[in-house]
Amino acid sequence: EAQVTQNPRYLITVTGKKLTVTCSQNMNHEYMSWYRQDPGLGLRQIYYSMNVEVTDKGDVPEGYKVSRKEKRNFPLILESPSPNQTSLYFCASRRGDIGVAEQYFGPGTRLTVT
Amino acid sequence: KQEVTQIPAALSVPEGENLVLNCSFTDSAIYNLQWFRQDPGKGLTSLLLIQSSQREQTSGRLNASLDKSSGRSTLYIAASQPGDSATYLCAANTGGGNKLTFGTGTQLKVEL
């Protein structure tokens, strides 16, 4: 089954404790992206990657890091989480042909930072 | 900077009604516009994607239109059902095709 998976689905952590949220897709998609969703603000893009070793900032990159060492994986790293990073996070992927390719989303990771 | 607005924020209709959800965007230089459905506690499911060169797309009871010149898109749902209850999000693809800017959604409730 074609899908985007995220782990963990739920995470409660404390301020300053480094964490990684994994994202994996099995569709051989070139493009992957991370979003956060907050009430009243909608979904906002954090980082995206056009292909292996190619990443760029989205609208809200502060406090996050990403890497793309393999085509299927795109982990999101919070080096020193803070309470304002409490949010619902989504990973997405699509084929590389801009304009015609739909984005497929993972099930989300709900992060709480205390 | 692209801004996407969806009105209304919430909508409640009786089962069987036809309805229209609205989406407007400020920058007409889009690659495509995508409509998603989000159920509570779940991820986003893609419903329809309209390329910038297209005027509309249809899938079953759903029809989405795109008017780039006026910066508007609509999602038409025919013969609504309780199972259509969800939040509907539109997103404009800009920034060289790398940025997806979302509206804040319309929360739809279809009542028996």
mmCIF file of C-alpha atoms in Angstrom, chain B residues 12-110:
data_model
loop_
_atom_site.group_PDB
_atom_site.id
_atom_site.type_symbol
_atom_site.label_atom_id
_atom_site.label_comp_id
_atom_site.label_asym_id
_atom_site.label_seq_id
_atom_site.Cartn_x
_atom_site.Cartn_y
_atom_site.Cartn_z
ATOM 1 C CA SER B 12 -23.877 22.990 8.798
ATOM 2 C CA VAL B 13 -26.319 21.602 6.220
ATOM 3 C CA PRO B 14 -29.023 18.947 6.134
ATOM 4 C CA GLU B 15 -28.324 15.707 4.328
ATOM 5 C CA GLY B 16 -28.975 15.808 0.606
ATOM 6 C CA GLU B 17 -28.162 19.466 0.045
ATOM 7 C CA ASN B 18 -25.735 20.621 -2.605
ATOM 8 C CA LEU B 19 -23.122 22.978 -1.222
ATOM 9 C CA VAL B 20 -20.197 25.157 -2.255
ATOM 10 C CA LEU B 21 -17.014 25.816 -0.326
ATOM 11 C CA ASN B 22 -14.968 28.859 -1.241
ATOM 12 C CA CYS B 23 -11.231 29.414 -1.423
ATOM 13 C CA SER B 24 -9.461 32.617 -2.442
ATOM 14 C CA PHE B 25 -5.754 33.298 -2.964
ATOM 15 C CA THR B 26 -3.811 36.521 -3.419
ATOM 16 C CA ASP B 27 -1.048 35.457 -5.842
ATOM 17 C CA SER B 28 -2.372 34.122 -9.137
ATOM 18 C CA ALA B 29 1.026 32.659 -10.146
ATOM 19 C CA ILE B 30 0.131 29.187 -8.938
ATOM 20 C CA TYR B 31 1.178 25.811 -10.347
ATOM 21 C CA ASN B 32 -1.940 24.111 -9.091
ATOM 22 C CA LEU B 33 -4.586 24.216 -6.404
ATOM 23 C CA GLN B 34 -5.372 21.193 -4.296
ATOM 24 C CA TRP B 35 -8.381 20.395 -2.136
ATOM 25 C CA PHE B 36 -7.989 18.143 0.900
ATOM 26 C CA ARG B 37 -10.241 16.580 3.463
ATOM 27 C CA GLN B 38 -9.178 16.241 7.104
ATOM 28 C CA ASP B 39 -11.045 14.085 9.583
ATOM 29 C CA PRO B 40 -10.597 14.717 13.331
ATOM 30 C CA GLY B 41 -7.297 13.359 14.600
ATOM 31 C CA LYS B 42 -6.257 12.181 11.160
ATOM 32 C CA GLY B 43 -4.092 13.249 8.294
ATOM 33 C CA LEU B 44 -5.061 14.963 5.074
ATOM 34 C CA THR B 45 -6.629 13.114 2.174
ATOM 35 C CA SER B 46 -6.240 14.615 -1.275
ATOM 36 C CA LEU B 47 -9.593 15.128 -3.016
ATOM 37 C CA LEU B 48 -8.844 17.010 -6.199
ATOM 38 C CA LEU B 49 -5.930 18.779 -7.846
ATOM 39 C CA ILE B 50 -6.533 21.439 -10.497
ATOM 40 C CA GLN B 51 -3.561 22.360 -12.637
ATOM 41 C CA SER B 52 -3.048 26.038 -13.417
ATOM 42 C CA SER B 53 -4.104 25.468 -17.025
ATOM 43 C CA GLN B 54 -7.362 23.773 -16.048
ATOM 44 C CA ARG B 55 -10.711 25.275 -15.132
ATOM 45 C CA GLU B 56 -12.187 22.364 -13.222
ATOM 46 C CA GLN B 57 -11.820 18.787 -12.025
ATOM 47 C CA THR B 58 -14.446 16.263 -11.060
ATOM 48 C CA SER B 59 -14.411 13.175 -8.890
ATOM 49 C CA GLY B 60 -17.696 11.498 -8.103
ATOM 50 C CA ARG B 61 -19.920 13.979 -6.255
ATOM 51 C CA LEU B 62 -17.108 16.520 -6.029
ATOM 52 C CA ASN B 63 -16.354 19.243 -8.534
ATOM 53 C CA ALA B 64 -13.635 21.824 -8.070
ATOM 54 C CA SER B 65 -13.237 24.938 -10.199
ATOM 55 C CA LEU B 66 -10.360 27.351 -10.585
ATOM 56 C CA ASP B 67 -10.374 30.966 -11.741
ATOM 57 C CA LYS B 68 -6.796 32.181 -11.580
ATOM 58 C CA SER B 69 -7.546 35.691 -12.772
ATOM 59 C CA SER B 70 -9.869 36.347 -9.862
ATOM 60 C CA GLY B 71 -7.865 34.244 -7.397
ATOM 61 C CA ARG B 72 -10.724 31.931 -6.559
ATOM 62 C CA SER B 73 -11.523 28.260 -6.353
ATOM 63 C CA THR B 74 -14.699 26.515 -5.312
ATOM 64 C CA LEU B 75 -15.438 22.973 -4.208
ATOM 65 C CA TYR B 76 -18.935 21.815 -5.054
ATOM 66 C CA ILE B 77 -20.330 18.825 -3.158
ATOM 67 C CA ALA B 78 -23.479 17.316 -4.594
ATOM 68 C CA ALA B 79 -26.105 15.481 -2.551
ATOM 69 C CA SER B 80 -24.212 15.805 0.724
ATOM 70 C CA GLN B 81 -24.086 12.874 3.144
ATOM 71 C CA PRO B 82 -23.239 12.618 6.875
ATOM 72 C CA GLY B 83 -20.004 10.901 5.858
ATOM 73 C CA ASP B 84 -18.931 14.131 4.160
ATOM 74 C CA SER B 85 -18.615 15.772 7.575
ATOM 75 C CA ALA B 86 -14.985 16.862 7.910
ATOM 76 C CA THR B 87 -12.754 19.892 7.546
ATOM 77 C CA TYR B 88 -12.011 20.841 3.946
ATOM 78 C CA LEU B 89 -8.749 22.582 3.157
ATOM 79 C CA CYS B 90 -7.560 24.215 -0.024
ATOM 80 C CA ALA B 91 -3.886 24.779 -0.780
ATOM 81 C CA ALA B 92 -2.167 26.814 -3.487
ATOM 82 C CA ASN B 93 1.115 25.535 -4.931
ATOM 83 C CA THR B 94 3.554 28.401 -5.561
ATOM 84 C CA GLY B 95 7.227 29.210 -4.959
ATOM 85 C CA GLY B 96 8.491 27.348 -8.001
ATOM 86 C CA GLY B 97 6.184 24.504 -7.114
ATOM 87 C CA ASN B 98 7.860 23.901 -3.771
ATOM 88 C CA LYS B 99 5.495 25.762 -1.478
ATOM 89 C CA LEU B 100 2.003 24.697 -0.548
ATOM 90 C CA THR B 101 0.107 27.503 1.190
ATOM 91 C CA PHE B 102 -3.003 26.352 3.026
ATOM 92 C CA GLY B 103 -6.200 28.064 3.971
ATOM 93 C CA THR B 104 -7.477 27.555 7.516
ATOM 94 C CA GLY B 105 -10.292 25.330 6.314
ATOM 95 C CA THR B 106 -14.067 25.018 6.328
ATOM 96 C CA GLN B 107 -15.496 22.682 8.949
ATOM 97 C CA LEU B 108 -18.498 20.965 7.377
ATOM 98 C CA LYS B 109 -21.222 19.150 9.280
ATOM 99 C CA VAL B 110 -23.906 17.278 7.361
#
